[in-house]
């Protein structure tokens, strides 16, 4: 038994992208969800271009349905906590058999046996309907958030880093008086969607935030960064001489940017590595850099994905932003497209922050 669906599929890990009818076998899950919005990000583009080598099809399928950033509407539910018409965000990473997966934290999977919707061994959400277990669905508290809730998945990565910041902060006193981050400095490398989300969350925490890129960015883009309370600096022109940072987040995956961060860290600073770019050129780290990391107690931590708790925190954060100023959070979504517009997977439009597909 199966049902015909419209879906955006790829031939992982080789790439390519097609909109086609699929005959989906009946999946497990107590909730049937109609897809409403899916977000497109660099991961989708990497899979489509064939450069994300870890992408894999779901077992038994000759395609991978794309899509991990999603908002859907419940059309049928056998679970009392979700009812028809509710908007939901699916938790895209599915646990395997290790202990971290058992406690619901597949983002810390210790043997690689997890599955990630739209990326790794599990069909994603870029299809008209999908069936899911209610434990993997988070209810959107207010229907007016249905569009911006598509930012929940990218924002949950930021919320995990915020948790890690407080964990690593236990090493010594790293906060300002009153246990706030007021006046502490944060450096964000990059100006893409993740960088903008990091900037805004860190501003909310009281940090003085500088987001950098190695070239100038458009006026509109810069205004958006400034609206969140952060500053933009083109660090190919202004090296930020004499400035040190308590926290830095790299969203570029570029070794030269990471070495730059190390050289910019203040004593007891924490550097998060978040961006990935296997194709970026090598860049040498020096003995002086290592001396600084040691002498200054600099913590360097990689962070990937997030747990259900971070999806929930992200949704609450989006709600808070929406209540403060609905236009500024809405302006992060720069294009709404149709499933037929497959070019969105091949090109990043000038000025794009987040492109969304409406189903
Ligand atoms: P993105 O829009 O590609 O962001 C990368 C940003 O870094 C862009 O603004 C780049 O600018 C900028 N950039 C590149 N090289 C440099 C450099 N040397 N100095 C300063 N800026 C630079 O992607 P995103 O915002 O969606 O995601 C950010 C990163 O996180 C990507 O590497 C993703 O693969 C990764 N990611 C990780 C997770 C996870 O760990 C989840 C989602 C994404 P320009 O080249 O566009 O001008 O779970
Ligand atoms: Zn993504
Ligand atoms: Zn695991």
Tab-separated table of N, CA and C in Angstrom, residues 66-141:
chain	number	residue	atom	x	y	z
A	66	UNK	N	14.625	15.384	-0.066
A	66	UNK	CA	15.355	16.457	0.622
A	66	UNK	C	14.493	17.087	1.720
A	67	UNK	N	15.115	17.959	2.514
A	67	UNK	CA	14.360	18.786	3.452
A	67	UNK	C	14.504	18.393	4.905
A	68	UNK	N	15.077	19.315	5.703
A	68	UNK	CA	15.158	19.078	7.151
A	68	UNK	C	14.595	20.261	7.938
A	69	UNK	N	14.369	21.404	7.270
A	69	UNK	CA	13.801	22.587	7.939
A	69	UNK	C	12.340	22.644	7.517
A	70	UNK	N	11.425	22.405	8.446
A	70	UNK	CA	10.027	22.205	8.025
A	70	UNK	C	8.998	22.695	9.045
A	71	UNK	N	7.891	23.168	8.506
A	71	UNK	CA	6.684	23.411	9.304
A	71	UNK	C	5.541	22.713	8.575
A	72	UNK	N	4.747	21.961	9.309
A	72	UNK	CA	3.615	21.276	8.685
A	72	UNK	C	2.348	21.489	9.484
A	73	UNK	N	1.247	20.953	8.926
A	73	UNK	CA	-0.047	21.059	9.591
A	73	UNK	C	-0.576	19.649	9.803
A	74	UNK	N	-1.042	19.372	11.009
A	74	UNK	CA	-1.553	18.041	11.325
A	74	UNK	C	-2.872	17.820	10.590
A	75	UNK	N	-2.963	16.704	9.851
A	75	UNK	CA	-4.237	16.400	9.194
A	75	UNK	C	-4.939	15.213	9.846
A	76	UNK	N	-4.174	14.428	10.599
A	76	UNK	CA	-4.769	13.248	11.240
A	76	UNK	C	-3.854	12.876	12.390
A	77	UNK	N	-4.425	12.679	13.592
A	77	UNK	CA	-3.571	12.385	14.737
A	77	UNK	C	-4.193	11.335	15.629
A	78	UNK	N	-3.383	10.376	16.031
A	78	UNK	CA	-3.836	9.366	16.985
A	78	UNK	C	-3.244	9.667	18.356
A	79	UNK	N	-2.716	10.896	18.512
A	79	UNK	CA	-2.130	11.293	19.792
A	79	UNK	C	-2.907	12.489	20.316
A	80	UNK	N	-3.269	12.415	21.615
A	80	UNK	CA	-4.173	13.440	22.144
A	80	UNK	C	-3.520	14.811	22.270
A	81	UNK	N	-2.177	14.872	22.298
A	81	UNK	CA	-1.537	16.179	22.481
A	81	UNK	C	-1.457	16.974	21.168
A	82	UNK	N	-1.748	16.324	20.049
A	82	UNK	CA	-1.734	17.045	18.773
A	82	UNK	C	-3.070	16.826	18.080
A	83	UNK	N	-3.668	17.923	17.624
A	83	UNK	CA	-4.965	17.762	16.966
A	83	UNK	C	-4.927	18.328	15.547
A	84	UNK	N	-5.900	17.924	14.776
A	84	UNK	CA	-6.005	18.355	13.394
A	84	UNK	C	-5.927	19.887	13.308
A	85	UNK	N	-5.114	20.390	12.397
A	85	UNK	CA	-4.996	21.840	12.232
A	85	UNK	C	-3.814	22.442	12.969
A	86	UNK	N	-3.262	21.710	13.951
A	86	UNK	CA	-2.082	22.226	14.668
A	86	UNK	C	-0.889	22.348	13.719
A	87	UNK	N	-0.134	23.422	13.880
A	87	UNK	CA	1.129	23.535	13.152
A	87	UNK	C	2.217	22.863	13.979
A	88	UNK	N	3.103	22.145	13.292
A	88	UNK	CA	4.164	21.407	13.988
A	88	UNK	C	5.495	21.563	13.263
A	89	UNK	N	6.569	21.460	14.040
A	89	UNK	CA	7.928	21.431	13.501
A	89	UNK	C	8.510	20.051	13.826
A	90	UNK	N	8.963	19.299	12.817
A	90	UNK	CA	9.546	17.989	13.134
A	90	UNK	C	10.995	18.109	13.613
A	91	UNK	N	11.358	17.241	14.554
A	91	UNK	CA	12.752	17.117	15.003
A	91	UNK	C	13.447	16.228	13.976
A	92	UNK	N	14.420	16.790	13.269
A	92	UNK	CA	14.919	16.137	12.050
A	92	UNK	C	15.877	14.976	12.299
A	93	UNK	N	16.503	14.915	13.475
A	93	UNK	CA	17.472	13.848	13.722
A	93	UNK	C	16.817	12.728	14.526
A	94	UNK	N	16.961	11.513	14.033
A	94	UNK	CA	16.330	10.342	14.653
A	94	UNK	C	17.385	9.508	15.361
A	95	UNK	N	17.068	9.021	16.570
A	95	UNK	CA	18.070	8.277	17.321
A	95	UNK	C	18.390	6.899	16.759
A	96	UNK	N	19.621	6.447	17.011
A	96	UNK	CA	20.031	5.071	16.739
A	96	UNK	C	20.031	4.310	18.060
A	97	UNK	N	21.039	3.437	18.255
A	97	UNK	CA	21.009	2.560	19.424
A	97	UNK	C	21.976	2.901	20.550
A	98	UNK	N	22.797	3.933	20.423
A	98	UNK	CA	23.793	4.208	21.469
A	98	UNK	C	23.145	4.874	22.687
A	99	UNK	N	23.914	5.038	23.758
A	99	UNK	CA	23.341	5.586	24.993
A	99	UNK	C	22.861	7.027	24.809
A	100	UNK	N	23.622	7.837	24.083
A	100	UNK	CA	23.176	9.218	23.881
A	100	UNK	C	21.888	9.266	23.065
A	101	UNK	N	21.776	8.383	22.083
A	101	UNK	CA	20.527	8.308	21.318
A	101	UNK	C	19.381	7.851	22.216
A	102	UNK	N	19.670	6.905	23.115
A	102	UNK	CA	18.633	6.396	24.023
A	102	UNK	C	18.042	7.492	24.892
A	103	UNK	N	18.860	8.466	25.291
A	103	UNK	CA	18.305	9.543	26.130
A	103	UNK	C	17.779	10.695	25.262
A	104	UNK	N	17.647	10.431	23.964
A	104	UNK	CA	17.039	11.440	23.098
A	104	UNK	C	17.997	12.539	22.670
A	105	UNK	N	19.298	12.238	22.664
A	105	UNK	CA	20.254	13.220	22.184
A	105	UNK	C	21.105	12.662	21.030
A	106	UNK	N	20.427	12.357	19.893
A	106	UNK	CA	21.177	11.831	18.747
A	106	UNK	C	22.193	12.838	18.192
A	107	UNK	N	22.091	14.109	18.611
A	107	UNK	CA	23.116	15.086	18.188
A	107	UNK	C	24.470	14.735	18.819
A	108	UNK	N	24.458	13.904	19.883
A	108	UNK	CA	25.706	13.415	20.483
A	108	UNK	C	25.894	11.924	20.208
A	109	UNK	N	25.274	11.430	19.147
A	109	UNK	CA	25.377	10.003	18.809
A	109	UNK	C	26.854	9.575	18.831
A	110	UNK	N	27.128	8.460	19.537
A	110	UNK	CA	28.531	8.082	19.706
A	110	UNK	C	28.989	7.018	18.714
A	111	UNK	N	28.064	6.461	17.910
A	111	UNK	CA	28.514	5.460	16.936
A	111	UNK	C	28.069	5.752	15.498
A	112	UNK	N	27.428	6.880	15.262
A	112	UNK	CA	27.052	7.256	13.896
A	112	UNK	C	25.828	6.536	13.362
A	113	UNK	N	25.093	5.852	14.238
A	113	UNK	CA	23.935	5.086	13.795
A	113	UNK	C	22.629	5.904	13.861
A	114	UNK	N	22.721	7.225	13.907
A	114	UNK	CA	21.515	8.073	13.890
A	114	UNK	C	21.027	8.223	12.444
A	115	UNK	N	19.874	8.850	12.252
A	115	UNK	CA	19.400	9.185	10.911
A	115	UNK	C	18.979	10.645	10.920
A	116	UNK	N	19.254	11.337	9.820
A	116	UNK	CA	18.919	12.761	9.753
A	116	UNK	C	18.039	12.994	8.531
A	117	UNK	N	16.810	13.445	8.771
A	117	UNK	CA	15.842	13.628	7.682
A	117	UNK	C	16.393	14.535	6.596
A	118	UNK	N	16.261	14.092	5.376
A	118	UNK	CA	16.668	14.889	4.225
A	118	UNK	C	18.156	14.905	3.977
A	119	UNK	N	18.915	14.225	4.825
A	119	UNK	CA	20.375	14.275	4.709
A	119	UNK	C	20.985	12.862	4.748
A	120	UNK	N	20.633	12.129	5.778
A	120	UNK	CA	21.376	10.912	6.065
A	120	UNK	C	20.422	9.787	6.468
A	121	UNK	N	20.186	8.857	5.557
A	121	UNK	CA	19.451	7.616	5.826
A	121	UNK	C	17.981	7.792	6.224
A	122	UNK	N	17.426	8.974	5.969
A	122	UNK	CA	15.992	9.159	6.237
A	122	UNK	C	15.415	10.193	5.270
A	123	UNK	N	14.299	9.836	4.644
A	123	UNK	CA	13.675	10.784	3.731
A	123	UNK	C	13.243	12.040	4.479
A	124	UNK	N	13.435	13.160	3.827
A	124	UNK	CA	13.142	14.454	4.444
A	124	UNK	C	11.718	14.919	4.199
A	125	UNK	N	11.491	16.216	4.426
A	125	UNK	CA	10.138	16.759	4.472
A	125	UNK	C	9.727	17.519	3.218
A	126	UNK	N	10.542	17.521	2.182
A	126	UNK	CA	10.148	18.236	0.961
A	126	UNK	C	9.238	17.329	0.125
A	127	UNK	N	8.067	17.077	0.654
A	127	UNK	CA	7.029	16.272	-0.009
A	127	UNK	C	5.694	16.724	0.570
A	128	UNK	N	4.634	16.517	-0.178
A	128	UNK	CA	3.363	17.104	0.248
A	128	UNK	C	2.852	16.592	1.598
A	129	UNK	N	3.130	15.348	1.940
A	129	UNK	CA	2.722	14.804	3.240
A	129	UNK	C	3.818	13.916	3.807
A	130	UNK	N	3.819	13.778	5.111
A	130	UNK	CA	4.657	12.747	5.724
A	130	UNK	C	3.986	12.276	7.014
A	131	UNK	N	4.355	11.063	7.429
A	131	UNK	CA	3.817	10.513	8.657
A	131	UNK	C	4.956	10.487	9.671
A	132	UNK	N	4.661	10.846	10.919
A	132	UNK	CA	5.731	10.944	11.921
A	132	UNK	C	5.200	10.568	13.296
A	133	UNK	N	6.102	10.109	14.153
A	133	UNK	CA	5.744	9.836	15.542
A	133	UNK	C	5.564	11.160	16.272
A	134	UNK	N	4.563	11.226	17.144
A	134	UNK	CA	4.319	12.501	17.840
A	134	UNK	C	5.519	12.922	18.699
A	135	UNK	N	6.354	11.977	19.166
A	135	UNK	CA	7.539	12.396	19.966
A	135	UNK	C	8.531	13.194	19.126
A	136	UNK	N	8.386	13.138	17.801
A	136	UNK	CA	9.317	13.896	16.955
A	136	UNK	C	8.685	15.148	16.382
A	137	UNK	N	7.531	15.537	16.961
A	137	UNK	CA	6.859	16.742	16.459
A	137	UNK	C	6.692	17.744	17.598
A	138	UNK	N	6.974	18.990	17.302
A	138	UNK	CA	6.802	20.036	18.313
A	138	UNK	C	5.700	20.975	17.843
A	139	UNK	N	4.751	21.207	18.723
A	139	UNK	CA	3.611	22.051	18.380
A	139	UNK	C	4.027	23.516	18.353
A	140	UNK	N	3.624	24.214	17.301
A	140	UNK	CA	3.878	25.659	17.212
A	140	UNK	C	2.790	26.344	18.041
A	141	UNK	N	3.178	27.147	19.066
A	141	UNK	CA	2.182	27.644	20.019
A	141	UNK	C	1.141	28.589	19.421
